[in-house]
């Protein structure tokens, strides 16, 4: 944490005055001094640097080069990938809403053809192998709770054009995108 502004007050400030100082203070140029993020703020952008590197690249590179996010421009555009912004303190009794993200970066998910859809699978799950196992012996399906929950929605369904038949293992294999798997463990 960097202290950007230090002030001394002779009398105690009200909660509204403290909040105003914390969130509305500006420097001499008029730029807001707040360096934390509110729960509903933040997130990486689709920005790319002059070399064509996006936030995903910076996130991966940061694992081996800790100071790769060294410029204000990178940190501004890739705060999640660079772990730049810290959450704002909302007070000791504040209720901060839970925020869940499946992916830890911005991604562009593109279908082969418009309306054909795609499937993203959790890391470590071979959905096609599970599908084939289910097709060979459906009685095995209920015996493994959780692991095959993605299949339970596919039985006895009337598919419309553009729907993905999850019980057609070959179709499922064509629709799974290798670029959008999401990490375990909280998705299990």
mmCIF file of C-alpha atoms in Angstrom:
data_model
loop_
_atom_site.group_PDB
_atom_site.id
_atom_site.type_symbol
_atom_site.label_atom_id
_atom_site.label_comp_id
_atom_site.label_asym_id
_atom_site.label_seq_id
_atom_site.Cartn_x
_atom_site.Cartn_y
_atom_site.Cartn_z
ATOM 1 C CA UNK A 1 0.000 0.000 0.000
ATOM 2 C CA UNK A 2 1.259 3.419 -0.938
ATOM 3 C CA UNK A 3 0.283 6.455 1.122
ATOM 4 C CA UNK A 4 -0.529 9.178 -1.357
ATOM 5 C CA UNK A 5 -2.007 11.761 0.951
ATOM 6 C CA UNK A 6 -1.634 12.341 4.691
ATOM 7 C CA UNK A 7 -3.935 14.661 6.609
ATOM 8 C CA UNK A 8 -4.466 15.495 10.267
ATOM 9 C CA UNK A 9 -7.873 16.616 11.594
ATOM 10 C CA UNK A 10 -8.451 18.200 15.013
ATOM 11 C CA UNK A 11 -11.883 16.597 15.439
ATOM 12 C CA UNK A 12 -13.257 13.211 14.477
ATOM 13 C CA UNK A 13 -14.693 12.949 10.991
ATOM 14 C CA UNK A 14 -18.079 11.438 10.233
ATOM 15 C CA UNK A 15 -18.397 8.231 8.231
ATOM 16 C CA UNK A 16 -19.581 10.219 5.190
ATOM 17 C CA UNK A 17 -16.603 12.586 5.422
ATOM 18 C CA UNK A 18 -14.179 9.652 5.642
ATOM 19 C CA UNK A 19 -15.849 7.962 2.666
ATOM 20 C CA UNK A 20 -15.666 11.209 0.696
ATOM 21 C CA UNK A 21 -11.952 11.557 1.419
ATOM 22 C CA UNK A 22 -11.280 7.927 0.550
ATOM 23 C CA UNK A 23 -13.186 7.838 -2.716
ATOM 24 C CA UNK A 24 -13.254 11.415 -3.987
ATOM 25 C CA UNK A 25 -9.782 12.829 -3.196
ATOM 26 C CA UNK A 26 -7.875 14.112 -6.215
ATOM 27 C CA UNK A 27 -4.315 15.215 -6.826
ATOM 28 C CA UNK A 28 -3.211 18.588 -8.194
ATOM 29 C CA UNK A 29 -4.002 17.491 -11.765
ATOM 30 C CA UNK A 30 -7.535 16.411 -10.820
ATOM 31 C CA UNK A 31 -6.844 12.659 -11.030
ATOM 32 C CA UNK A 32 -8.594 10.497 -8.450
ATOM 33 C CA UNK A 33 -6.169 9.162 -5.840
ATOM 34 C CA UNK A 34 -8.108 5.995 -5.033
ATOM 35 C CA UNK A 35 -5.951 2.942 -5.775
ATOM 36 C CA UNK A 36 -8.342 0.217 -4.649
ATOM 37 C CA UNK A 37 -11.277 -1.407 -6.428
ATOM 38 C CA UNK A 38 -14.890 -1.640 -5.343
ATOM 39 C CA UNK A 39 -16.487 -5.121 -5.551
ATOM 40 C CA UNK A 40 -18.303 -4.236 -8.790
ATOM 41 C CA UNK A 41 -15.240 -2.751 -10.508
ATOM 42 C CA UNK A 42 -12.173 -4.173 -12.137
ATOM 43 C CA UNK A 43 -11.520 -6.781 -14.744
ATOM 44 C CA UNK A 44 -9.084 -7.111 -17.579
ATOM 45 C CA UNK A 45 -9.780 -5.432 -20.903
ATOM 46 C CA UNK A 46 -9.265 -6.665 -24.469
ATOM 47 C CA UNK A 47 -6.229 -4.350 -24.763
ATOM 48 C CA UNK A 48 -3.001 -5.424 -26.490
ATOM 49 C CA UNK A 49 0.414 -3.821 -26.147
ATOM 50 C CA UNK A 50 2.509 -2.622 -29.118
ATOM 51 C CA UNK A 51 3.879 -6.163 -29.512
ATOM 52 C CA UNK A 52 0.400 -7.711 -29.676
ATOM 53 C CA UNK A 53 0.522 -9.191 -26.145
ATOM 54 C CA UNK A 54 -2.844 -9.365 -24.380
ATOM 55 C CA UNK A 55 -3.666 -9.705 -20.672
ATOM 56 C CA UNK A 56 -3.540 -13.501 -20.871
ATOM 57 C CA UNK A 57 0.058 -13.270 -22.075
ATOM 58 C CA UNK A 58 0.972 -10.967 -19.160
ATOM 59 C CA UNK A 59 -0.749 -13.302 -16.696
ATOM 60 C CA UNK A 60 1.245 -16.296 -17.939
ATOM 61 C CA UNK A 61 4.524 -14.348 -18.162
ATOM 62 C CA UNK A 62 4.106 -12.994 -14.609
ATOM 63 C CA UNK A 63 4.589 -16.556 -13.329
ATOM 64 C CA UNK A 64 8.222 -16.544 -14.493
ATOM 65 C CA UNK A 65 8.913 -12.793 -14.705
ATOM 66 C CA UNK A 66 7.307 -11.256 -11.588
ATOM 67 C CA UNK A 67 7.872 -7.628 -12.615
ATOM 68 C CA UNK A 68 6.536 -7.999 -16.179
ATOM 69 C CA UNK A 69 3.591 -5.687 -15.369
ATOM 70 C CA UNK A 70 5.889 -2.713 -14.914
ATOM 71 C CA UNK A 71 4.061 0.127 -16.622
ATOM 72 C CA UNK A 72 0.921 2.018 -15.596
ATOM 73 C CA UNK A 73 -0.632 1.207 -18.992
ATOM 74 C CA UNK A 74 -0.307 -2.554 -18.447
ATOM 75 C CA UNK A 75 -1.637 -2.354 -14.885
ATOM 76 C CA UNK A 76 -4.558 -0.170 -15.960
ATOM 77 C CA UNK A 77 -5.623 -2.555 -18.721
ATOM 78 C CA UNK A 78 -4.784 -5.874 -17.019
ATOM 79 C CA UNK A 79 -5.453 -5.382 -13.290
ATOM 80 C CA UNK A 80 -6.585 -8.989 -12.732
ATOM 81 C CA UNK A 81 -3.813 -10.599 -14.785
ATOM 82 C CA UNK A 82 -1.196 -8.433 -13.061
ATOM 83 C CA UNK A 83 -2.813 -8.588 -9.592
ATOM 84 C CA UNK A 84 -2.510 -4.817 -9.509
ATOM 85 C CA UNK A 85 -5.539 -3.366 -7.760
ATOM 86 C CA UNK A 86 -6.401 -4.315 -4.200
ATOM 87 C CA UNK A 87 -9.985 -4.341 -2.885
ATOM 88 C CA UNK A 88 -11.239 -1.259 -1.064
ATOM 89 C CA UNK A 89 -11.943 -1.571 2.647
ATOM 90 C CA UNK A 90 -15.684 -1.194 3.029
ATOM 91 C CA UNK A 91 -15.787 -0.916 6.801
ATOM 92 C CA UNK A 92 -15.782 -3.514 9.545
ATOM 93 C CA UNK A 93 -19.515 -4.253 9.248
ATOM 94 C CA UNK A 94 -19.777 -4.016 5.479
ATOM 95 C CA UNK A 95 -21.318 -6.903 3.612
ATOM 96 C CA UNK A 96 -19.282 -7.506 0.496
ATOM 97 C CA UNK A 97 -21.173 -9.460 -2.143
ATOM 98 C CA UNK A 98 -19.616 -12.718 -3.256
ATOM 99 C CA UNK A 99 -18.115 -12.496 -6.686
ATOM 100 C CA UNK A 100 -17.432 -15.620 -8.686
ATOM 101 C CA UNK A 101 -15.613 -15.823 -11.964
ATOM 102 C CA UNK A 102 -15.160 -18.909 -14.072
ATOM 103 C CA UNK A 103 -12.320 -17.486 -16.111
ATOM 104 C CA UNK A 104 -9.516 -15.381 -14.705
ATOM 105 C CA UNK A 105 -9.049 -13.376 -17.891
ATOM 106 C CA UNK A 106 -11.045 -11.835 -20.724
ATOM 107 C CA UNK A 107 -11.625 -14.285 -23.560
ATOM 108 C CA UNK A 108 -13.191 -14.083 -26.976
ATOM 109 C CA UNK A 109 -15.223 -17.226 -27.582
ATOM 110 C CA UNK A 110 -15.887 -17.773 -31.263
ATOM 111 C CA UNK A 111 -18.146 -20.364 -32.875
ATOM 112 C CA UNK A 112 -17.210 -22.168 -36.096
ATOM 113 C CA UNK A 113 -20.322 -20.761 -37.686
ATOM 114 C CA UNK A 114 -22.793 -18.268 -36.248
ATOM 115 C CA UNK A 115 -25.273 -19.967 -33.949
ATOM 116 C CA UNK A 116 -23.490 -23.308 -33.848
ATOM 117 C CA UNK A 117 -22.395 -22.852 -30.231
ATOM 118 C CA UNK A 118 -19.390 -24.196 -28.370
ATOM 119 C CA UNK A 119 -18.735 -26.068 -25.153
ATOM 120 C CA UNK A 120 -16.233 -25.125 -22.437
ATOM 121 C CA UNK A 121 -15.185 -27.920 -20.088
ATOM 122 C CA UNK A 122 -13.537 -27.809 -16.663
ATOM 123 C CA UNK A 123 -9.797 -28.602 -16.604
ATOM 124 C CA UNK A 124 -9.178 -32.293 -16.042
ATOM 125 C CA UNK A 125 -12.512 -33.477 -17.446
ATOM 126 C CA UNK A 126 -12.528 -35.466 -20.686
ATOM 127 C CA UNK A 127 -16.149 -34.819 -21.608
ATOM 128 C CA UNK A 128 -16.009 -36.954 -24.760
ATOM 129 C CA UNK A 129 -14.606 -39.969 -22.877
ATOM 130 C CA UNK A 130 -17.285 -39.531 -20.198
ATOM 131 C CA UNK A 131 -19.941 -39.285 -22.905
ATOM 132 C CA UNK A 132 -18.742 -42.498 -24.568
ATOM 133 C CA UNK A 133 -18.601 -44.265 -21.187
ATOM 134 C CA UNK A 134 -22.172 -43.165 -20.518
ATOM 135 C CA UNK A 135 -23.350 -44.323 -23.968
ATOM 136 C CA UNK A 136 -21.796 -47.770 -23.426
ATOM 137 C CA UNK A 137 -23.367 -48.271 -20.008
ATOM 138 C CA UNK A 138 -25.946 -45.649 -18.876
ATOM 139 C CA UNK A 139 -26.413 -47.456 -15.561
ATOM 140 C CA UNK A 140 -22.941 -46.245 -14.506
ATOM 141 C CA UNK A 141 -24.018 -42.626 -14.802
ATOM 142 C CA UNK A 142 -25.895 -42.130 -11.514
ATOM 143 C CA UNK A 143 -23.236 -44.015 -9.530
ATOM 144 C CA UNK A 144 -20.672 -41.217 -9.944
ATOM 145 C CA UNK A 145 -22.162 -38.079 -8.368
ATOM 146 C CA UNK A 146 -20.850 -34.770 -9.589
ATOM 147 C CA UNK A 147 -18.387 -35.993 -12.191
ATOM 148 C CA UNK A 148 -20.979 -36.284 -14.957
ATOM 149 C CA UNK A 149 -23.495 -33.630 -13.985
ATOM 150 C CA UNK A 150 -22.999 -31.915 -17.333
ATOM 151 C CA UNK A 151 -24.588 -34.968 -19.040
ATOM 152 C CA UNK A 152 -27.778 -35.101 -16.997
ATOM 153 C CA UNK A 153 -29.382 -32.291 -18.988
ATOM 154 C CA UNK A 154 -28.999 -34.096 -22.305
ATOM 155 C CA UNK A 155 -31.373 -37.054 -21.873
ATOM 156 C CA UNK A 156 -34.845 -36.950 -23.429
ATOM 157 C CA UNK A 157 -34.425 -33.495 -24.912
ATOM 158 C CA UNK A 158 -36.003 -32.199 -28.122
ATOM 159 C CA UNK A 159 -33.147 -30.347 -29.796
ATOM 160 C CA UNK A 160 -33.776 -27.209 -31.782
ATOM 161 C CA UNK A 161 -31.520 -25.948 -34.578
ATOM 162 C CA UNK A 162 -28.361 -24.549 -32.991
ATOM 163 C CA UNK A 163 -28.648 -26.643 -29.814
ATOM 164 C CA UNK A 164 -25.719 -28.867 -28.943
ATOM 165 C CA UNK A 165 -26.684 -32.517 -28.489
ATOM 166 C CA UNK A 166 -24.562 -33.381 -25.451
ATOM 167 C CA UNK A 167 -25.468 -37.056 -25.795
ATOM 168 C CA UNK A 168 -24.019 -37.186 -29.334
ATOM 169 C CA UNK A 169 -20.358 -37.772 -28.431
ATOM 170 C CA UNK A 170 -19.021 -36.987 -31.922
ATOM 171 C CA UNK A 171 -20.969 -33.720 -32.039
ATOM 172 C CA UNK A 172 -19.773 -32.903 -28.527
ATOM 173 C CA UNK A 173 -16.167 -33.476 -29.596
ATOM 174 C CA UNK A 174 -16.603 -31.056 -32.529
ATOM 175 C CA UNK A 175 -18.113 -28.363 -30.295
ATOM 176 C CA UNK A 176 -15.634 -28.426 -27.393
ATOM 177 C CA UNK A 177 -13.322 -25.453 -27.627
ATOM 178 C CA UNK A 178 -9.704 -26.107 -26.600
ATOM 179 C CA UNK A 179 -9.356 -22.414 -25.698
ATOM 180 C CA UNK A 180 -11.983 -22.016 -22.994
ATOM 181 C CA UNK A 181 -11.479 -24.651 -20.321
ATOM 182 C CA UNK A 182 -12.009 -23.312 -16.826
ATOM 183 C CA UNK A 183 -9.995 -24.171 -13.736
ATOM 184 C CA UNK A 184 -10.872 -26.509 -10.902
ATOM 185 C CA UNK A 185 -11.301 -26.847 -7.897
ATOM 186 C CA UNK A 186 -14.269 -24.576 -7.041
ATOM 187 C CA UNK A 187 -16.119 -25.560 -10.198
ATOM 188 C CA UNK A 188 -16.197 -29.230 -9.113
#
